[in-house]
Coordinates of C-alpha atoms and ligand atoms in Angstrom, one line a residue:
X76 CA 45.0 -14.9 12.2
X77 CA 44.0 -11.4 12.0
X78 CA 43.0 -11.7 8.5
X79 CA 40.6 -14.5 9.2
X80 CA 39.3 -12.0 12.4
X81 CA 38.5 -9.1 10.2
X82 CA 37.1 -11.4 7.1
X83 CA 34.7 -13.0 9.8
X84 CA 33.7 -9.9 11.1
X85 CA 33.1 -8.6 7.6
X86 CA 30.8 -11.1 6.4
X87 CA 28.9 -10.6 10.2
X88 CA 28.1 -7.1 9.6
X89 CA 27.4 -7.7 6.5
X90 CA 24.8 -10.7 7.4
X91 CA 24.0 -7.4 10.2
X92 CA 23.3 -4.9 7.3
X93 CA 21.3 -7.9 5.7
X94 CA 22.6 -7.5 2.7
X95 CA 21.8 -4.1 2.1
X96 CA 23.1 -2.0 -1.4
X97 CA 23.8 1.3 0.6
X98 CA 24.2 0.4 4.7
X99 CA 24.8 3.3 7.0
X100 CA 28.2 3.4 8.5
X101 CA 28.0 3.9 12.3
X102 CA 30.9 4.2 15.2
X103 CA 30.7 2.8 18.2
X104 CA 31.8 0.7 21.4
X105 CA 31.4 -2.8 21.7
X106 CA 31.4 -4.3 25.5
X107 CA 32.2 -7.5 25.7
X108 CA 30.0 -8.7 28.3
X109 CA 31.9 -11.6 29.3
X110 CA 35.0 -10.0 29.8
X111 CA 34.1 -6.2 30.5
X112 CA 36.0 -5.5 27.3
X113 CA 35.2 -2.2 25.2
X114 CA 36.3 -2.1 22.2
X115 CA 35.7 0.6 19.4
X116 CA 34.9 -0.3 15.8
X117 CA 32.4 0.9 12.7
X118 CA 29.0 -0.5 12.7
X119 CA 27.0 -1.3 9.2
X120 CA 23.7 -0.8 9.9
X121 CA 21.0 -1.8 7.0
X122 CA 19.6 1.5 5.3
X123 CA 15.6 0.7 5.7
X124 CA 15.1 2.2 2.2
X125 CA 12.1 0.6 1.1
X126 CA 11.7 1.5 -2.5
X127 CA 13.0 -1.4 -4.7
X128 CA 15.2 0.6 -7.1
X129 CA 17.3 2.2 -4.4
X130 CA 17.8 -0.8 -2.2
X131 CA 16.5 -4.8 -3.5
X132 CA 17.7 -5.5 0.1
X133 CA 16.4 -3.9 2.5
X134 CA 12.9 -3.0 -0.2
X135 CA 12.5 -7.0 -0.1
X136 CA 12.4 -7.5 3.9
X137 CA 9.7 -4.4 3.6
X138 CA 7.8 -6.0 1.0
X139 CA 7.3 -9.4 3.3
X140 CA 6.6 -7.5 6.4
X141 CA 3.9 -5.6 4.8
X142 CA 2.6 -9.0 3.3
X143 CA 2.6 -10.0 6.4
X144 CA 0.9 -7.2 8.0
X145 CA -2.1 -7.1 6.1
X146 CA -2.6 -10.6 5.3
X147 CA -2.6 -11.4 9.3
X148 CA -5.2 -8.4 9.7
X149 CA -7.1 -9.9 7.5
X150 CA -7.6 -13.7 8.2
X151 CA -5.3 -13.7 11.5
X152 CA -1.8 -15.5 12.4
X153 CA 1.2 -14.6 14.0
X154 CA -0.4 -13.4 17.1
X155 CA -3.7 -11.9 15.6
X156 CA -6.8 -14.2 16.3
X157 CA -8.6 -16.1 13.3
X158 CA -11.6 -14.4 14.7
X159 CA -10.6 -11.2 12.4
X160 CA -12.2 -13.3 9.9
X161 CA -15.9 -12.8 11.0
X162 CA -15.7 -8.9 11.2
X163 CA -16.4 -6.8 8.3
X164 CA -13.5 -6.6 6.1
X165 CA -13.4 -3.9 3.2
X166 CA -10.5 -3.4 0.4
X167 CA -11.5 0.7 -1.3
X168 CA -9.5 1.7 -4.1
X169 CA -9.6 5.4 -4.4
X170 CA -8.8 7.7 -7.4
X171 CA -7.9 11.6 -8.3
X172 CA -10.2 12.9 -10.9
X173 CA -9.4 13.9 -14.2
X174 CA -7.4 17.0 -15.5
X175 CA -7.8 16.6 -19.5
X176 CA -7.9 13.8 -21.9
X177 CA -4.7 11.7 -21.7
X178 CA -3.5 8.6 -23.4
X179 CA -4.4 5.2 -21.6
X180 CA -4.7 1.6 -22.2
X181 CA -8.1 0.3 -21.0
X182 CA -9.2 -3.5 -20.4
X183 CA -10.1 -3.6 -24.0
X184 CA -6.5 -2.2 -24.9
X185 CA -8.4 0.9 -26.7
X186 CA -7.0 4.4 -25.8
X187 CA -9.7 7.3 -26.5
X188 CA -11.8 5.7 -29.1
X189 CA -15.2 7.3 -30.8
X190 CA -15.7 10.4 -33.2
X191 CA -12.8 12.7 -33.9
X192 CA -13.1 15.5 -31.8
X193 CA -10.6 19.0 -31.6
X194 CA -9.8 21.3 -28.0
X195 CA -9.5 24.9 -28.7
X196 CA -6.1 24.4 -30.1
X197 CA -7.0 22.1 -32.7
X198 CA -5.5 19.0 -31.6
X199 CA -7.1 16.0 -31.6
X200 CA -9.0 14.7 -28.4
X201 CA -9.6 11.2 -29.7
X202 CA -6.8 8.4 -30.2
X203 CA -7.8 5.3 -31.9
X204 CA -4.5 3.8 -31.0
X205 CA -3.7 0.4 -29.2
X206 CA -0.8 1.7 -26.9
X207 CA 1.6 -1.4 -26.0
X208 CA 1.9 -1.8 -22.3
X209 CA 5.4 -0.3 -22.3
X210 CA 4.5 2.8 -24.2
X211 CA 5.8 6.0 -22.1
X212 CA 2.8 7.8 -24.1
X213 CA 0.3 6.2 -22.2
X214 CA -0.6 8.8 -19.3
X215 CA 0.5 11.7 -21.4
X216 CA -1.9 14.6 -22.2
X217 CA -3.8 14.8 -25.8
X218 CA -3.3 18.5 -25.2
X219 CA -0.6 19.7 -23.4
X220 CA -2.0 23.4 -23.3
X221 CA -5.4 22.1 -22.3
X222 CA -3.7 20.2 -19.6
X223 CA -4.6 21.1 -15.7
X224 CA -1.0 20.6 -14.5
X225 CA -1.6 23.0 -11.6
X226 CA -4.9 21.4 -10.4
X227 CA -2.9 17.5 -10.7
X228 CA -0.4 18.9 -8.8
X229 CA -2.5 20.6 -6.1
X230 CA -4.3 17.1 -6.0
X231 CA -1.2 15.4 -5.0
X232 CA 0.0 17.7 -2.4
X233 CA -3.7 17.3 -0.9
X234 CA -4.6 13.6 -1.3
X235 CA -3.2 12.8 1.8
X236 CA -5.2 15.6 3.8
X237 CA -8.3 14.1 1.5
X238 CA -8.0 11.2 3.0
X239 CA -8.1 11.8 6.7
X240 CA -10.9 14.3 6.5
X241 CA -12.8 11.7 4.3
X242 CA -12.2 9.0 7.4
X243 CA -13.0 11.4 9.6
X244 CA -16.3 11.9 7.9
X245 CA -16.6 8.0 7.3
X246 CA -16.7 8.1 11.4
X247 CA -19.2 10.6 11.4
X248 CA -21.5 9.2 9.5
X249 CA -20.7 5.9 11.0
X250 CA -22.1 7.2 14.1
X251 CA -24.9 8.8 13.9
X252 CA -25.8 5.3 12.0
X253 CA -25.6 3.6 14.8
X254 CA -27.1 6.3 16.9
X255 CA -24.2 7.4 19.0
X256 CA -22.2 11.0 19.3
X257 CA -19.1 11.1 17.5
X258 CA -17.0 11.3 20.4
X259 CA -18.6 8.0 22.3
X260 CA -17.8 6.1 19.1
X261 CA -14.5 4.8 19.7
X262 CA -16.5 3.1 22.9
X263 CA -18.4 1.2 20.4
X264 CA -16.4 0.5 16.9
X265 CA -13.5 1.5 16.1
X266 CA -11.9 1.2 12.4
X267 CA -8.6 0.1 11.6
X268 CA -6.7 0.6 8.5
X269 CA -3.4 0.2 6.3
X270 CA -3.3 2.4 3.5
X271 CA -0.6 2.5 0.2
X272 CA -0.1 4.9 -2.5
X273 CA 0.7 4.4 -6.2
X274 CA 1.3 6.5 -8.6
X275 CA -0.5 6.2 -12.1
X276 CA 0.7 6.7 -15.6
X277 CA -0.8 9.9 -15.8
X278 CA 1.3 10.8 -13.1
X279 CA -1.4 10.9 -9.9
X280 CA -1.8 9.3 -7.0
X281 CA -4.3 6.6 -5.9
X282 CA -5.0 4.9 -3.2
X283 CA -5.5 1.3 -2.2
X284 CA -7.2 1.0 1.5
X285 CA -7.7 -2.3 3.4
X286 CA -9.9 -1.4 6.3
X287 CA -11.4 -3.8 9.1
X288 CA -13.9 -3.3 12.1
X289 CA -13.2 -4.3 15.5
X290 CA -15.1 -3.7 18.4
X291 CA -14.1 -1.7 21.6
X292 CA -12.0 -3.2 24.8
X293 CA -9.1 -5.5 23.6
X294 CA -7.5 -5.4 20.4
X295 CA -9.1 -8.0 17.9
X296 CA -12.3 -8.2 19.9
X297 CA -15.4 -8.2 17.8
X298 CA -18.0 -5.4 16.5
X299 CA -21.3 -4.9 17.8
X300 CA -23.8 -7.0 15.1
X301 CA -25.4 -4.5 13.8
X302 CA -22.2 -3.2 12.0
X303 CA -22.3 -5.4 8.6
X304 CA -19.8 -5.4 6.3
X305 CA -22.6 -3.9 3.9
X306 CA -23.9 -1.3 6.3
X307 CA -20.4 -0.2 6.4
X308 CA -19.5 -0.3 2.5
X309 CA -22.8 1.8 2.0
X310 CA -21.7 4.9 4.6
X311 CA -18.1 4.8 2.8
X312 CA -19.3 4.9 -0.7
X313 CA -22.0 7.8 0.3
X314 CA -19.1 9.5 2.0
X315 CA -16.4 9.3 -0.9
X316 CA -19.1 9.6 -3.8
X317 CA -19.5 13.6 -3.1
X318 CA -16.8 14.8 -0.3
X319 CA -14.1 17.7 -1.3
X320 CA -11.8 19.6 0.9
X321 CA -11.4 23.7 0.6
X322 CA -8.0 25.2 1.2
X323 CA -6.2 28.3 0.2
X324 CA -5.1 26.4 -3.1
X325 CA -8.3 25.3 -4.3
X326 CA -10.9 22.4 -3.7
X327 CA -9.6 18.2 -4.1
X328 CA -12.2 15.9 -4.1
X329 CA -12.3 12.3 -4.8
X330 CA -12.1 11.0 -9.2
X331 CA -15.2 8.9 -10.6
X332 CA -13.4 5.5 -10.2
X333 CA -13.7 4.0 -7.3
X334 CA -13.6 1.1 -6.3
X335 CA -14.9 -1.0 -3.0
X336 CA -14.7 -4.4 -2.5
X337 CA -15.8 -7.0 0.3
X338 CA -12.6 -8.7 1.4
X339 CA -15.0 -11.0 3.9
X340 CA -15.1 -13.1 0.9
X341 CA -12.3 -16.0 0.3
X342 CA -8.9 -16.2 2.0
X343 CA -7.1 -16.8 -1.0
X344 CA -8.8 -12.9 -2.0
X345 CA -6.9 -11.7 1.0
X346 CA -3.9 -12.7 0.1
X347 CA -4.1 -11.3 -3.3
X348 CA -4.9 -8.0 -1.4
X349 CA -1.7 -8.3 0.7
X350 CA 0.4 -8.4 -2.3
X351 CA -0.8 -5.8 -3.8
X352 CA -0.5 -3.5 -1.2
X353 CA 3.0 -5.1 -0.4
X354 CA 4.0 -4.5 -3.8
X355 CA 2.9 -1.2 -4.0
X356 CA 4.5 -0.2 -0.8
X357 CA 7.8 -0.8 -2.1
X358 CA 7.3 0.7 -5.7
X359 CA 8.9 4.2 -6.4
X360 CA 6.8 7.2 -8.4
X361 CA 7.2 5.7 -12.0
X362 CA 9.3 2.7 -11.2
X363 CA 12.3 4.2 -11.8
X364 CA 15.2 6.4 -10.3
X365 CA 13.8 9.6 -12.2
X366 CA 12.3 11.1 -9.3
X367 CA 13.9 9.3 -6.1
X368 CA 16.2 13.0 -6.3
X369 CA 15.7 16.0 -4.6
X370 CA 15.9 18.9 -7.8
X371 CA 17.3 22.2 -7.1
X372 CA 17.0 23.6 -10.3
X373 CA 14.3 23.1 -13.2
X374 CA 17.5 22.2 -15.5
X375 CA 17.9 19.2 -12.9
X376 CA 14.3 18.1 -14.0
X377 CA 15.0 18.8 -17.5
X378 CA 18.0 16.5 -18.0
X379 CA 16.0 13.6 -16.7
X380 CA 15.1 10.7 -19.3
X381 CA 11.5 10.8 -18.1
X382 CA 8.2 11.3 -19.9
X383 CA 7.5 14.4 -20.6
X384 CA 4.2 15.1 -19.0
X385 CA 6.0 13.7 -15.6
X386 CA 8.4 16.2 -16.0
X387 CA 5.9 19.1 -16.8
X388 CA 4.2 17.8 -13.2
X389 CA 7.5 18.1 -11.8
X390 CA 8.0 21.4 -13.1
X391 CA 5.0 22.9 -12.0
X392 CA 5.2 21.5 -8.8
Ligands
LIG36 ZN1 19.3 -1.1 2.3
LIG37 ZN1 -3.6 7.2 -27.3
LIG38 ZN1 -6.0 22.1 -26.1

């Protein structure tokens, strides 16, 4: 009788933990509120990890609750009003600049086509290759010398501080546009957004930003008219087109590719825009274990089976 107890009350905390690879074990007391009982016994308690290769679990029910997130922002549901639809809607995808010539695998699957051409340390700056999808080359410096590794580095420590003074300058601009002081702007617009990470090839950061405008008073309530979705693409792209941020370390400022696209356009669009972000949200660094570690020592990075430029990031960092 005791047997079938605990084996029920295994498979409950385990349906508690929901199924997570690495739950946290807890202690506590239990009251049994119908009979005043208290009664002590561990807890499992799901981990929260939400990077896919550490736990599919608990990564999973992350994954569908950022889906869900953005794709009710977007076109309503679950408590948000359908009315989202009608306000201006934008999806940006930001970029780090580049730091030397590395190898890549572009729409056309061509690398670094055109005329042979040499750095100052005689290796070739051109690659007529077609790199498969799975080639760990792809990303990897043409020069390793050449290389900035500092300045990548530096980038990555400072994308995130890029990104909230470029918002904050977004806001700026936003209103003296609509002839207001920055401070009495929040009574007439204010900008929401959900913003996600992912890490390229090449070892950088970018950013994918799905960012809607609502107007002031009660959530979800609509922006003055006057605020298009066009009006608003054309102060973001002014702002993130020529904006860098000083520090001690050096200057960051924004790479060439970016990208802005109206997300006022079809639902089904939307949705494709939640799962990105979703997916992304859940994604480690490279995909992979590698670098969900804290090193101590540079032999710890060292005896990693990762690319070598991602370790020489890792290094320098
Ligand atoms: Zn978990
Ligand atoms: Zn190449
Ligand atoms: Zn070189």
């Amino acid at each position: 009788m005791t047997r079938r107890k605990s084996t029920h009350q295994l498979v409950k905390d385990i349906q508690h933990a929901g199924g997570c690879s690495h739950p946290i074990r807890l202690r506590g007391e239990f009251v049994n509120l119908a009979t005043g009982e208290v009664n002590e016994r561990p807890l499992l308690v799901a981990c929260k990890y939400r990077r896919a290769v550490i736990c599919p679990a608990c990564s999973y029910l992350y994954k569908v609750d950022a889906w869900i997130v953005v794709s009710t922002g977007l076109i309503g549901g679950k408590g948000v009003p359908a009315s989202v639809s009608d306000h201006p809607r934008l999806f940006l995808t930001l970029t780090a600049p580049s730091f030397g010539t590395v190898h890549a695998r572009r729409s056309d699957r061509s690398c670094q086509p055109g005329r042979l051409r040499f750095c100052g340390h005689g290796r070739s700056l051109a690659c007529s290759r077609r790199h498969d999808d799975a080639d760990p080359e792809i990303g990897s410096p043409l020069c390793d010398i050449c290389y900035h590794f500092a300045g990548a580095v530096l980038w990555n420590a400072e994308s995130s501080r890029l990104w909230n003074r470029t918002f904050e300058q977004i806001r700026r601009r936003l209103a003296i546009a609509l002839g207001v002081s920055f401070e009495e702007l929040s009574q007439h617009v204010r900008l929401n957004y959900l913003k996600v990470a992912e890490f390229q090839r090449r070892g950088l950061a970018h950013f994918y930003v799905v960012l809607r405008a609502d107007g002031p008073g009660a959530p979800f309530s609509p922006p003055r008219p006057d605020l298009t979705t066009q009006r608003l693409a054309s102060i973001i792209e002014s702002v993130v087109k020529d904006f860098s941020v000083s520090g001690p370390r050096g200057t960051v400022s924004w790479g060439q590719q970016f990208h802005l696209a109206d997300a006022s356009t079809l639902s089904r669009d939307d949705l494709r825009i939640a799962a990105y972000l979703a997916k992304y949200a859940t994604k480690s660094a490279d995909g992979s274990m590698d670098f969900e570690q804290r090193f101590r020592t540079r032999s710890e990075i060292l005896n990693i089976n990762a690319p070598a430029h991602l370790q020489q990031l890792a290094l320098t960092a």
